[in-house]
PDB file of C-alpha atoms and ligand atoms in Angstrom:
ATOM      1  CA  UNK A   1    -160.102  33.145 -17.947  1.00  0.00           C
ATOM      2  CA  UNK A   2    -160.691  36.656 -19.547  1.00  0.00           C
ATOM      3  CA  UNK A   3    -157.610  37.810 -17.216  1.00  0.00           C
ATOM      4  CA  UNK A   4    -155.034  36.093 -19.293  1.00  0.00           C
ATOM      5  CA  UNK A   5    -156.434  35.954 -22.659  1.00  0.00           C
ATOM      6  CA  UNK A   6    -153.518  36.848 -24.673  1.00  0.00           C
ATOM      7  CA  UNK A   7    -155.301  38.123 -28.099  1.00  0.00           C
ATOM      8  CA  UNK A   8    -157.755  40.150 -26.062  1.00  0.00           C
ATOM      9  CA  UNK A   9    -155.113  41.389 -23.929  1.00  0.00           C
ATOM     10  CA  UNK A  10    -153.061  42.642 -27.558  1.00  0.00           C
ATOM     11  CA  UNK A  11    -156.378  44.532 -28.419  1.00  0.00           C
ATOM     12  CA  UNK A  12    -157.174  46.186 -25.157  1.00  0.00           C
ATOM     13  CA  UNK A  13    -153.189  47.456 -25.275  1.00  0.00           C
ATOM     14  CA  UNK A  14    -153.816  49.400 -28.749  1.00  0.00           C
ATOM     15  CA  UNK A  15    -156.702  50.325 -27.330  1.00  0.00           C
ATOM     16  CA  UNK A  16    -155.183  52.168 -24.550  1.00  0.00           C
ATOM     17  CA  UNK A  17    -152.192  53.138 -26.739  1.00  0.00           C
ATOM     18  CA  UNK A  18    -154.227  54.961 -29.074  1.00  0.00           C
ATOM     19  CA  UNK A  19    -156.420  56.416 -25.734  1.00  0.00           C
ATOM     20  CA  UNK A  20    -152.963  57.878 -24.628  1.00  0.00           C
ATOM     21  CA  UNK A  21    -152.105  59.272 -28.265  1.00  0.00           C
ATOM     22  CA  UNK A  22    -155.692  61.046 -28.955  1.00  0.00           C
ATOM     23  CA  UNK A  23    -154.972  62.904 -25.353  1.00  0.00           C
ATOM     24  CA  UNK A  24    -151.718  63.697 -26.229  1.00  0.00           C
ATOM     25  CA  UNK A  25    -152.957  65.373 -29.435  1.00  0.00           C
ATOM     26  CA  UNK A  26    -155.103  67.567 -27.897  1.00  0.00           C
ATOM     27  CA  UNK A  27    -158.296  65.749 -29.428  1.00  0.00           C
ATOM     28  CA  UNK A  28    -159.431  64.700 -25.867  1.00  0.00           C
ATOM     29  CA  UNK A  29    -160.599  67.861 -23.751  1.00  0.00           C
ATOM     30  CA  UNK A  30    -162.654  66.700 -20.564  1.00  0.00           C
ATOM     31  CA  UNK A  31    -164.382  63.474 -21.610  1.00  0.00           C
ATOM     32  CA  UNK A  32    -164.331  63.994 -25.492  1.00  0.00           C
ATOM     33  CA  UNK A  33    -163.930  61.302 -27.917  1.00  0.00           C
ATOM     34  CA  UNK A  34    -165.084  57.315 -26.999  1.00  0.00           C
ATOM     35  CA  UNK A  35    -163.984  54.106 -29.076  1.00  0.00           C
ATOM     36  CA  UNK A  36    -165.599  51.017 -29.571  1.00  0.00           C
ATOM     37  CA  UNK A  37    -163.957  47.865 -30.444  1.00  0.00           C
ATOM     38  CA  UNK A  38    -165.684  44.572 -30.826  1.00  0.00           C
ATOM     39  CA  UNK A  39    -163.372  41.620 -29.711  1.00  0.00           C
ATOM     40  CA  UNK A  40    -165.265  38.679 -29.924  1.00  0.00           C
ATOM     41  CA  UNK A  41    -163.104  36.856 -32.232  1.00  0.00           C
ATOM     42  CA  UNK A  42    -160.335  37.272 -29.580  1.00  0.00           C
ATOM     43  CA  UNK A  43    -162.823  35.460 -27.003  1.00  0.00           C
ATOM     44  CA  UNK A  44    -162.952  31.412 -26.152  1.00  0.00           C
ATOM     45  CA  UNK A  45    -166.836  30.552 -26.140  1.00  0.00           C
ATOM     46  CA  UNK A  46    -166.341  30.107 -22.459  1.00  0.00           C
ATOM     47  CA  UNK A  47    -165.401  33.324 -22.093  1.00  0.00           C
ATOM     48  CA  UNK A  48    -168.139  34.966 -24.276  1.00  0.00           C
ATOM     49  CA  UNK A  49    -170.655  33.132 -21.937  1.00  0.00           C
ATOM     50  CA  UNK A  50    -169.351  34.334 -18.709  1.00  0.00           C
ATOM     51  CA  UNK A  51    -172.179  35.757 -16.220  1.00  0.00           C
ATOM     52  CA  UNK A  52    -173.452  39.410 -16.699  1.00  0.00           C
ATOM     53  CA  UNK A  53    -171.840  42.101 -13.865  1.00  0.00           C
ATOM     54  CA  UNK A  54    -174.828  44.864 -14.783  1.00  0.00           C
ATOM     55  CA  UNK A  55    -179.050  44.675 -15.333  1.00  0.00           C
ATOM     56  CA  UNK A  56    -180.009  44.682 -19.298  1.00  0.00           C
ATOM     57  CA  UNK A  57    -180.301  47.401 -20.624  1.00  0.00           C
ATOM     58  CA  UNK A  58    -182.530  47.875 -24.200  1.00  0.00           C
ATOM     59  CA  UNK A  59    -180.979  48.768 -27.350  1.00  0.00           C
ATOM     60  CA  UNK A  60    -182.582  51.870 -28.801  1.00  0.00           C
ATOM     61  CA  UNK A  61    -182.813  49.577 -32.335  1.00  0.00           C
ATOM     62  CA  UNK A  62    -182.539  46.064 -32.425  1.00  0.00           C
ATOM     63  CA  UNK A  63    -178.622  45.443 -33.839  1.00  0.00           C
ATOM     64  CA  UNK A  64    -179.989  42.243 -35.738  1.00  0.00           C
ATOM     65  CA  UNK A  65    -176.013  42.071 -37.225  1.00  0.00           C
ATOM     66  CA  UNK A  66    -174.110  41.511 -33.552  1.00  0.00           C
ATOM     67  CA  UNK A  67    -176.096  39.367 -31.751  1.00  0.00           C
ATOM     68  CA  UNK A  68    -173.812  37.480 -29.024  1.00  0.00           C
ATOM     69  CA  UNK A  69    -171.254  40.059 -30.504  1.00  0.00           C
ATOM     70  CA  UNK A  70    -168.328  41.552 -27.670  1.00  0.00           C
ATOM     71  CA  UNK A  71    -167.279  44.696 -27.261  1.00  0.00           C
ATOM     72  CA  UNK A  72    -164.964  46.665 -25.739  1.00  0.00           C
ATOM     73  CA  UNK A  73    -166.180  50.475 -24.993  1.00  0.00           C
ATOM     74  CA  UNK A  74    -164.956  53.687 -22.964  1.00  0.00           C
ATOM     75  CA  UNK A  75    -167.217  54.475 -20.355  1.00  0.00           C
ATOM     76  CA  UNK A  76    -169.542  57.660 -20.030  1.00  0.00           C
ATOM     77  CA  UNK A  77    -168.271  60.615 -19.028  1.00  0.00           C
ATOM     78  CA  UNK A  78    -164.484  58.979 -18.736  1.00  0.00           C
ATOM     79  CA  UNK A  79    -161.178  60.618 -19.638  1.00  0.00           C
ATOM     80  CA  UNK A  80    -159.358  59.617 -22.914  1.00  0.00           C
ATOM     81  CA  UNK A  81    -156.013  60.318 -20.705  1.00  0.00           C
ATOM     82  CA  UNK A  82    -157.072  57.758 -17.652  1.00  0.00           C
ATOM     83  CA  UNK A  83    -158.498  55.394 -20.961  1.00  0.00           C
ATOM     84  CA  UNK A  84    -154.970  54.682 -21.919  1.00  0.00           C
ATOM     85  CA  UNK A  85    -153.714  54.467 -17.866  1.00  0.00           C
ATOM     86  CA  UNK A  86    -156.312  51.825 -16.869  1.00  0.00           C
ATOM     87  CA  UNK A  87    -159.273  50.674 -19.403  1.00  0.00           C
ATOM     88  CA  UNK A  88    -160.690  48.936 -17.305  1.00  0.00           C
ATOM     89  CA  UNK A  89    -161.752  51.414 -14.779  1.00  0.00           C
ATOM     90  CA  UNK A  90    -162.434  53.610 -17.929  1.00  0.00           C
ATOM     91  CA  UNK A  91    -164.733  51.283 -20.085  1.00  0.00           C
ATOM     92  CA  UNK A  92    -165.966  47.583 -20.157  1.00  0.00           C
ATOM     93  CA  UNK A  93    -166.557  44.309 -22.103  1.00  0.00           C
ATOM     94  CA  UNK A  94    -170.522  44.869 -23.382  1.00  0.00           C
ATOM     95  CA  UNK A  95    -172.386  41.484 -24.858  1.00  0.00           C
ATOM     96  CA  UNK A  96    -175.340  42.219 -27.100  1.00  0.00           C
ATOM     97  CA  UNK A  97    -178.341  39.918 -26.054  1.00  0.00           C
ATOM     98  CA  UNK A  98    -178.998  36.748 -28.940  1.00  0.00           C
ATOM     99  CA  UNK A  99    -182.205  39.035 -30.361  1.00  0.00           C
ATOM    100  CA  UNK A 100    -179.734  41.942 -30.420  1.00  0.00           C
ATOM    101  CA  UNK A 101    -182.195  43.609 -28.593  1.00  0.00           C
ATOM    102  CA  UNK A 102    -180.134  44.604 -25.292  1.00  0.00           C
ATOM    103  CA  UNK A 103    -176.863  44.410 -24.232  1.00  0.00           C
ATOM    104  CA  UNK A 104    -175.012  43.727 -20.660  1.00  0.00           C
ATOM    105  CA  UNK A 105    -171.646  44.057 -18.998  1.00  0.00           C
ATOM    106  CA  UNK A 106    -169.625  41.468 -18.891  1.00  0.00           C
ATOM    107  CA  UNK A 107    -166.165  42.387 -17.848  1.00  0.00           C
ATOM    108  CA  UNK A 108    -164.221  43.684 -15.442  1.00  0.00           C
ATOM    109  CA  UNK A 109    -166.145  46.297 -13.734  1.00  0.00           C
ATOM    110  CA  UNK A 110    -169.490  48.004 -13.828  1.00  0.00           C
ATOM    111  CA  UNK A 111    -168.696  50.966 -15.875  1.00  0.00           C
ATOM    112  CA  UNK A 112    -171.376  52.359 -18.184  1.00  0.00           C
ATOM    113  CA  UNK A 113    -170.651  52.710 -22.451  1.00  0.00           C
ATOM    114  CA  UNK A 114    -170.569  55.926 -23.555  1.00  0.00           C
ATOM    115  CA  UNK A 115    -173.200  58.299 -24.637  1.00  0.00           C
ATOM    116  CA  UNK A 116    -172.553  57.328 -28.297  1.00  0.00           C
ATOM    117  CA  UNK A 117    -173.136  53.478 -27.886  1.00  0.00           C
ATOM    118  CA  UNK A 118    -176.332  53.914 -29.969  1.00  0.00           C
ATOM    119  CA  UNK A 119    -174.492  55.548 -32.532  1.00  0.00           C
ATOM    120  CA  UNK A 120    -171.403  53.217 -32.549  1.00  0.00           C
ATOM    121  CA  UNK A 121    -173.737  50.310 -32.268  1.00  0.00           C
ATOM    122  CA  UNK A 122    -175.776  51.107 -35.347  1.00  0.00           C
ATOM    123  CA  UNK A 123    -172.366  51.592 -37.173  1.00  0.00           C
ATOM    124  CA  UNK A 124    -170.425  48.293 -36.412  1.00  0.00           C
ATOM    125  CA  UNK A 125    -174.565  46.505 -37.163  1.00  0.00           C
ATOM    126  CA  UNK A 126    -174.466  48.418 -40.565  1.00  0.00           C
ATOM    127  CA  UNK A 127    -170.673  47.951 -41.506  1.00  0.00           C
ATOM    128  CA  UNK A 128    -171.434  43.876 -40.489  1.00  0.00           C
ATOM    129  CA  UNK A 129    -174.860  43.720 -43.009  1.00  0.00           C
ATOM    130  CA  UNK A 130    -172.379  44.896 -45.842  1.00  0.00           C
ATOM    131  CA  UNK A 131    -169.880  42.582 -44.705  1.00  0.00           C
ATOM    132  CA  UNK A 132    -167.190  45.388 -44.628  1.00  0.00           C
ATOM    133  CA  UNK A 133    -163.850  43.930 -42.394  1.00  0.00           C
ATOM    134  CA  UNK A 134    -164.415  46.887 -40.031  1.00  0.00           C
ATOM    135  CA  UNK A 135    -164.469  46.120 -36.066  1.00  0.00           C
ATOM    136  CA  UNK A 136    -163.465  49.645 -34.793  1.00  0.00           C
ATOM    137  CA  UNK A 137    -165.505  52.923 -33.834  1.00  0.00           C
ATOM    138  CA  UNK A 138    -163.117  55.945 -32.975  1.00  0.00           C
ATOM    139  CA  UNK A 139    -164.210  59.080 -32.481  1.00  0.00           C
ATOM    140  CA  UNK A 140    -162.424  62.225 -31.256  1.00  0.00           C
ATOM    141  CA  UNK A 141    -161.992  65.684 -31.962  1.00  0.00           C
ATOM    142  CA  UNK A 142    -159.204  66.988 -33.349  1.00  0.00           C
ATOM    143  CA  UNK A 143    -158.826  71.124 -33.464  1.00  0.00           C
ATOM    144  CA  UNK A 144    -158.044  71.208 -37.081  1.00  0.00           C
ATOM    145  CA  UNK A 145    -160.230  68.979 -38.565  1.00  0.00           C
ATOM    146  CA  UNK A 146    -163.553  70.615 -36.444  1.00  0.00           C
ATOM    147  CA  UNK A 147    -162.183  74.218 -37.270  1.00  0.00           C
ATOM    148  CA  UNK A 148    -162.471  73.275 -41.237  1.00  0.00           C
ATOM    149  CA  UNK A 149    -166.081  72.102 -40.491  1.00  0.00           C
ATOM    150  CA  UNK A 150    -167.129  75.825 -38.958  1.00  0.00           C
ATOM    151  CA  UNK A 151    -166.484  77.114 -43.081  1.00  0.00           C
ATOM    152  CA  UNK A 152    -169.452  76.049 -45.224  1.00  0.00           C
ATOM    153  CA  UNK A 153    -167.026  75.861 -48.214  1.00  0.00           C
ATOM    154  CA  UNK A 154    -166.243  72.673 -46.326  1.00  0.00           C
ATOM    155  CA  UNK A 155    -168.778  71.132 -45.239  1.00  0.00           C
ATOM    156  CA  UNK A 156    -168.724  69.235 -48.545  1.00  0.00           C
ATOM    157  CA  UNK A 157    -167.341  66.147 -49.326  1.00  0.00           C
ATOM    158  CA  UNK A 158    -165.967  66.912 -52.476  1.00  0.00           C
ATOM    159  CA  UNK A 159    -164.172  69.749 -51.483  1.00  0.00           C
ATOM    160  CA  UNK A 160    -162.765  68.862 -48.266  1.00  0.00           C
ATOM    161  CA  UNK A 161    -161.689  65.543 -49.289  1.00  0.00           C
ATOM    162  CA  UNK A 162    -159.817  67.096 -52.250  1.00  0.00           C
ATOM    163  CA  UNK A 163    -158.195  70.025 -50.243  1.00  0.00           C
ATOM    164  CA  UNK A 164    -156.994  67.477 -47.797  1.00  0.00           C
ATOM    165  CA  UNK A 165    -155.760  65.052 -50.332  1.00  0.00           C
ATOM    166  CA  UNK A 166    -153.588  67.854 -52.433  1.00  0.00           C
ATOM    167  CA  UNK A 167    -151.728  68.837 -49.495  1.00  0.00           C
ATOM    168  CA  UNK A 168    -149.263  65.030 -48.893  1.00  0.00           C
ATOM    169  CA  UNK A 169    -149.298  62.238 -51.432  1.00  0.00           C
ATOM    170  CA  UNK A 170    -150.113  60.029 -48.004  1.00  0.00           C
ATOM    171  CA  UNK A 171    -153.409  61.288 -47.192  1.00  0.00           C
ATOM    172  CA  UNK A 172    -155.147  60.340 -50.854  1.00  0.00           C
ATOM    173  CA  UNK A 173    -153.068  56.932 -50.460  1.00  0.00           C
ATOM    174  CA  UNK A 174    -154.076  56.112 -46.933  1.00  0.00           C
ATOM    175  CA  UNK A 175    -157.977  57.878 -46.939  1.00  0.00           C
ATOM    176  CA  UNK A 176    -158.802  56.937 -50.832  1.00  0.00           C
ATOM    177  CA  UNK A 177    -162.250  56.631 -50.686  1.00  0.00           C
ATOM    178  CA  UNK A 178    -162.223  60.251 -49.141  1.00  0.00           C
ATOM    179  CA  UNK A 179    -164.060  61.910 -46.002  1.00  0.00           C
ATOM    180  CA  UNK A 180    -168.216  62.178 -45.384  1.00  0.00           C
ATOM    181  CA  UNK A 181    -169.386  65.114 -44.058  1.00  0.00           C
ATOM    182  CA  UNK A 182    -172.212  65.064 -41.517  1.00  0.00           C
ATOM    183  CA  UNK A 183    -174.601  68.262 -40.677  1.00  0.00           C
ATOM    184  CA  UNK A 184    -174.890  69.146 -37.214  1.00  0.00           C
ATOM    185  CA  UNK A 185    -176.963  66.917 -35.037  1.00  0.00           C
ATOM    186  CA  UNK A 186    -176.866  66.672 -31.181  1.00  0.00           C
ATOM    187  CA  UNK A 187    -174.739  64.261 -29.820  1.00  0.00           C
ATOM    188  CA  UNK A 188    -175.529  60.928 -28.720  1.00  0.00           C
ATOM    189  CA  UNK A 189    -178.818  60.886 -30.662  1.00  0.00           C
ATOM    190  CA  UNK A 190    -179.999  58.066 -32.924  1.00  0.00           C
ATOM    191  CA  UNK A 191    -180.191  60.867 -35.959  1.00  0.00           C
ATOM    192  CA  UNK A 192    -176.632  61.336 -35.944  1.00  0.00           C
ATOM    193  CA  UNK A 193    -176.251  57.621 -36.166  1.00  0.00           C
ATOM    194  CA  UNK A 194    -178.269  57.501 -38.591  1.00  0.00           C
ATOM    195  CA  UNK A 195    -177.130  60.670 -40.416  1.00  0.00           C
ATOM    196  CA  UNK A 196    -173.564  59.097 -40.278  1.00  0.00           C
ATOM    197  CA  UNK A 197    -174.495  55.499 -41.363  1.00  0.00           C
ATOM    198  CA  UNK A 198    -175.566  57.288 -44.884  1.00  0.00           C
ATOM    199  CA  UNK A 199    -172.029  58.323 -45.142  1.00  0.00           C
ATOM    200  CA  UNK A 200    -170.403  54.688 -44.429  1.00  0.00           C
ATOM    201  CA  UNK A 201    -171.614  53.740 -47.143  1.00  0.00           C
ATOM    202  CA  UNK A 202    -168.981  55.516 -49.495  1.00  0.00           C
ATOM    203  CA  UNK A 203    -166.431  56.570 -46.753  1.00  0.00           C
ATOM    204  CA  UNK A 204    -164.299  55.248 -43.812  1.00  0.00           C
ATOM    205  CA  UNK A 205    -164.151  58.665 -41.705  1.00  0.00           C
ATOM    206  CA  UNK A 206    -167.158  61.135 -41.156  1.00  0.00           C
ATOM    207  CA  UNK A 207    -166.595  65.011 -40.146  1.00  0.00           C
ATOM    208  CA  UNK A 208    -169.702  65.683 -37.811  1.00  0.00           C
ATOM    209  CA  UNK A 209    -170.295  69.118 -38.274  1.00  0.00           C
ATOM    210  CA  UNK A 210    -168.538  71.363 -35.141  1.00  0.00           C
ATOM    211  CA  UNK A 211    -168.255  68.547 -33.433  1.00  0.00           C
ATOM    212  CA  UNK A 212    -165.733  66.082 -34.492  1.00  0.00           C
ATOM    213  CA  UNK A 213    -164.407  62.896 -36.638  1.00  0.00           C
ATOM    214  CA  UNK A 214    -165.275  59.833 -36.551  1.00  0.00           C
ATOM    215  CA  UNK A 215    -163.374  57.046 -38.018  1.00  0.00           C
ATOM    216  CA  UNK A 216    -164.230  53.087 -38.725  1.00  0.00           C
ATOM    217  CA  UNK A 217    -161.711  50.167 -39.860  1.00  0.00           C
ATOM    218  CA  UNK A 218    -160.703  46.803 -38.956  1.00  0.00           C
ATOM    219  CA  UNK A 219    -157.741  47.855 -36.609  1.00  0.00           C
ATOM    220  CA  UNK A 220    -157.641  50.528 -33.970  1.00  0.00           C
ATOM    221  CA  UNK A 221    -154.239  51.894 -34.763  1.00  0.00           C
ATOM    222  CA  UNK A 222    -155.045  51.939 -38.197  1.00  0.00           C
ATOM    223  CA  UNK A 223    -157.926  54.347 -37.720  1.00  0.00           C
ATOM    224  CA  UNK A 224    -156.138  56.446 -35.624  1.00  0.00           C
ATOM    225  CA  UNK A 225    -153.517  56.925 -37.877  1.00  0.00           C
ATOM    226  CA  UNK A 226    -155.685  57.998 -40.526  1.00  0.00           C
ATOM    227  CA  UNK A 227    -157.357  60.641 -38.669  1.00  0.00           C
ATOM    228  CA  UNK A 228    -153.765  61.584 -37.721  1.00  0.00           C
ATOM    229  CA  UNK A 229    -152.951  62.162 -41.321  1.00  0.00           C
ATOM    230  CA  UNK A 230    -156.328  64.250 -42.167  1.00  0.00           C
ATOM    231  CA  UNK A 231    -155.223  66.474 -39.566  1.00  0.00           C
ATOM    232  CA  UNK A 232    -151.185  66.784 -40.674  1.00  0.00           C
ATOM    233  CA  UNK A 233    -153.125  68.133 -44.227  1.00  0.00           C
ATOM    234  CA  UNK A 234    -155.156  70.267 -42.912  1.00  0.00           C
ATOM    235  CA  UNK A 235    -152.421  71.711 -40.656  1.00  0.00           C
ATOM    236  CA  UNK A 236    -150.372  72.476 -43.340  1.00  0.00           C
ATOM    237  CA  UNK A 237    -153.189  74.298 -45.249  1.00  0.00           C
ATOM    238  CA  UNK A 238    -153.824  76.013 -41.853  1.00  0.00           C
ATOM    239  CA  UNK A 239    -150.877  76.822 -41.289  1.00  0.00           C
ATOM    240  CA  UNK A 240    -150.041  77.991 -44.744  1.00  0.00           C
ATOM    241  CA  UNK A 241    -153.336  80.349 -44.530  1.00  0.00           C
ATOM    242  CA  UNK A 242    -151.764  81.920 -41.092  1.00  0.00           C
ATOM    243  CA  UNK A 243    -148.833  82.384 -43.395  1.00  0.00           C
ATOM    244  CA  UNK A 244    -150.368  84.557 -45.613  1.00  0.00           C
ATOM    245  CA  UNK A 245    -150.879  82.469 -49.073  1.00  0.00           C
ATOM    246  CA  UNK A 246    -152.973  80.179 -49.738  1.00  0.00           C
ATOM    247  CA  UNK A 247    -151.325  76.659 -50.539  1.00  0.00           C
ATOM    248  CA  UNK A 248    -151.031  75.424 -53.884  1.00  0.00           C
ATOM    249  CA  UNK A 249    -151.864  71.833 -53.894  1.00  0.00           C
ATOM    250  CA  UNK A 250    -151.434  68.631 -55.394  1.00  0.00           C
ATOM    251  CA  UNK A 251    -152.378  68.648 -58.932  1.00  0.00           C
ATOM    252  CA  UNK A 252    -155.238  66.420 -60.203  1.00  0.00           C
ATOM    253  CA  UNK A 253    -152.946  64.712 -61.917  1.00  0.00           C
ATOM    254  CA  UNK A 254    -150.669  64.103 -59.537  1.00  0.00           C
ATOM    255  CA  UNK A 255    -153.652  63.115 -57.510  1.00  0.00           C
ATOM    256  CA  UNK A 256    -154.868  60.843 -60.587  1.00  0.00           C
ATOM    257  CA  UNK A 257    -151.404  59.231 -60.358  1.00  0.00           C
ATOM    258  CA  UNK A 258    -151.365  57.789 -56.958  1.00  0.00           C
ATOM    259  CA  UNK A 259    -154.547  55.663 -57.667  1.00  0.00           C
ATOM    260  CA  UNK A 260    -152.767  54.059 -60.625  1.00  0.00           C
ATOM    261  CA  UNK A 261    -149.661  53.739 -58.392  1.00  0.00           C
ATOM    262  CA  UNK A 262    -151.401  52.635 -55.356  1.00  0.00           C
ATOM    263  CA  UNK A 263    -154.380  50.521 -57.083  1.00  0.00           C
ATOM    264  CA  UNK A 264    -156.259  53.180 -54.970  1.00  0.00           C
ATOM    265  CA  UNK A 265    -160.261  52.452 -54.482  1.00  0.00           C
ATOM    266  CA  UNK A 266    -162.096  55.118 -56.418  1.00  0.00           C
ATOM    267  CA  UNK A 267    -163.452  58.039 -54.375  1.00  0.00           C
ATOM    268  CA  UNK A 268    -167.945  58.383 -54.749  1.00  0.00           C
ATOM    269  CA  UNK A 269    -169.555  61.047 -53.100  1.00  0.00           C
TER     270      UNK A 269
HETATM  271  O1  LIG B 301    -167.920  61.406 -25.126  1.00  0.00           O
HETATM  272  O2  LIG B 301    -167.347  63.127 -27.550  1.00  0.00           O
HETATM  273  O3  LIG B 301    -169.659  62.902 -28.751  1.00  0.00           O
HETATM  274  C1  LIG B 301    -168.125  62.718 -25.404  1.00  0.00           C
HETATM  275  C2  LIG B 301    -168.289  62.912 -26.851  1.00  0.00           C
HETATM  276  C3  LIG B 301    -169.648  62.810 -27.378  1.00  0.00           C
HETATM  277 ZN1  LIG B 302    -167.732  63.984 -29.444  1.00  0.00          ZN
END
């Protein structure tokens, strides 16, 4: 029984933990932000088999990586803020077909993915053909993170991954193979899927250009709280800006440090 599936149950509480936090934030106006989560290693075979509750619907690719793959994903159009009071009026349990060519829902009610599926579908195929230990799509949008992306001085990896880094000794240590930056694209569209899957390849978290972040990892907290600390930086550079003076920053060297310190992953553009 899906009901009382303990590990699922553990995964669809950080889920709505995390739902409640990104409201709380101020990173989920109206029906902003969605999160995908695939759970099939919480599921009983039993369980993964159960009876579709919707028609098929065709996958804009075929996601050749996640066939018979689960996951869990916040509806269309739903709020982040009722996501974390009841998920499962606010999203549902989606199983990709075994061609990968369509998906169904499976669990507990009718409610459609969000507008992004494509986009986080393509993501957790990609991340699974490089065999990266990633099962989480978050995306949200966070005031200080977008406003940095509205400056063309940021919209490059380099920079804004080193700005952001020189402002804590946490955010090199817990983003170390820095931020992606991704050009404006319209959302929901299978070119900013594919836009972003360029920049999994070197990075965990993706700025989409005045529009939001987008984070990947193998645990939904875990992603969260790395977006969290991207945005502590860049409110202290904001907020040091608003001050008047703009902040020093980290050395390189005390940058260069951590990695020895840390065993940090190099950072590649
Ligand atoms: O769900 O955030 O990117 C609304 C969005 C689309
Ligand atoms: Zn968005």
């Amino acid at each position: 029984m899906i009901e009382e599936n303990i590990i699922l149950n553990k995964e669809i509480a950080k889920i709505a933990e995390v739902a409640g936090y990104l409201w709380q934030r101020g990173w989920a106006e109206y029906n902003g932000g969605n999160i995908s989560v695939c759970v099939t290693h919480a599921l009983r075979d039993d369980e993964k088999k159960v009876p579709a509750i919707s028609p098929r619907v065709e996958l804009p690719v075929v996601m050749s990586h996640l066939c018979g793959d689960v996951f869990y994903v916040t509806g269309t159009g739903k709020r982040m803020r009722y996501v974390s009071s009841d998920v499962w009026d606010n999203g549902s349990l989606i199983r990709i077909s075994d061609d990968g060519s369509y998906y169904e829902i499976i669990y507990k009610n009718p409610v459609r993915p969000t507008s992004e599926l494509p986009s986080h579908l393509s993501m957790h195929d990609y991340m699974r053909e490089i065999g990266r230990d990633s099962r989480v799509v978050l995306h949200t949008h966070p005031t200080d993170l977008i406003a940095l992306t509205h400056d063309t001085h940021w919209l490059d990896s380099e920079n804004i991954t080193h700005m952001l880094w020189s402002m804590i000794p946490e955010c090199r240590i817990i983003v170390p193979r820095g931020v992606g930056i991704v050009p404006y694209e319209i959302p929901g569209t299978m070119d900013l899927a594919r836009s972003t899957i360029k920049q999994l390849k070197n990075h965990d978290v993706v700025f989409w250009e005045k529009h939001g972040i987008l984070a990947t990892g193998a645990d939904v907290v875990d992603c969260f709280d790395v977006i969290d600390t991207l945005s502590k930086s860049a409110q202290i550079y904001l907020t040091a800006r608003t001050a008047g003076f703009i902040p020093e920053g980290m050395s390189d060297k005390q940058l260069d440090d951590l990695v020895v310190a840390f065993h940090l992953e190099k950072y590649q553009k």
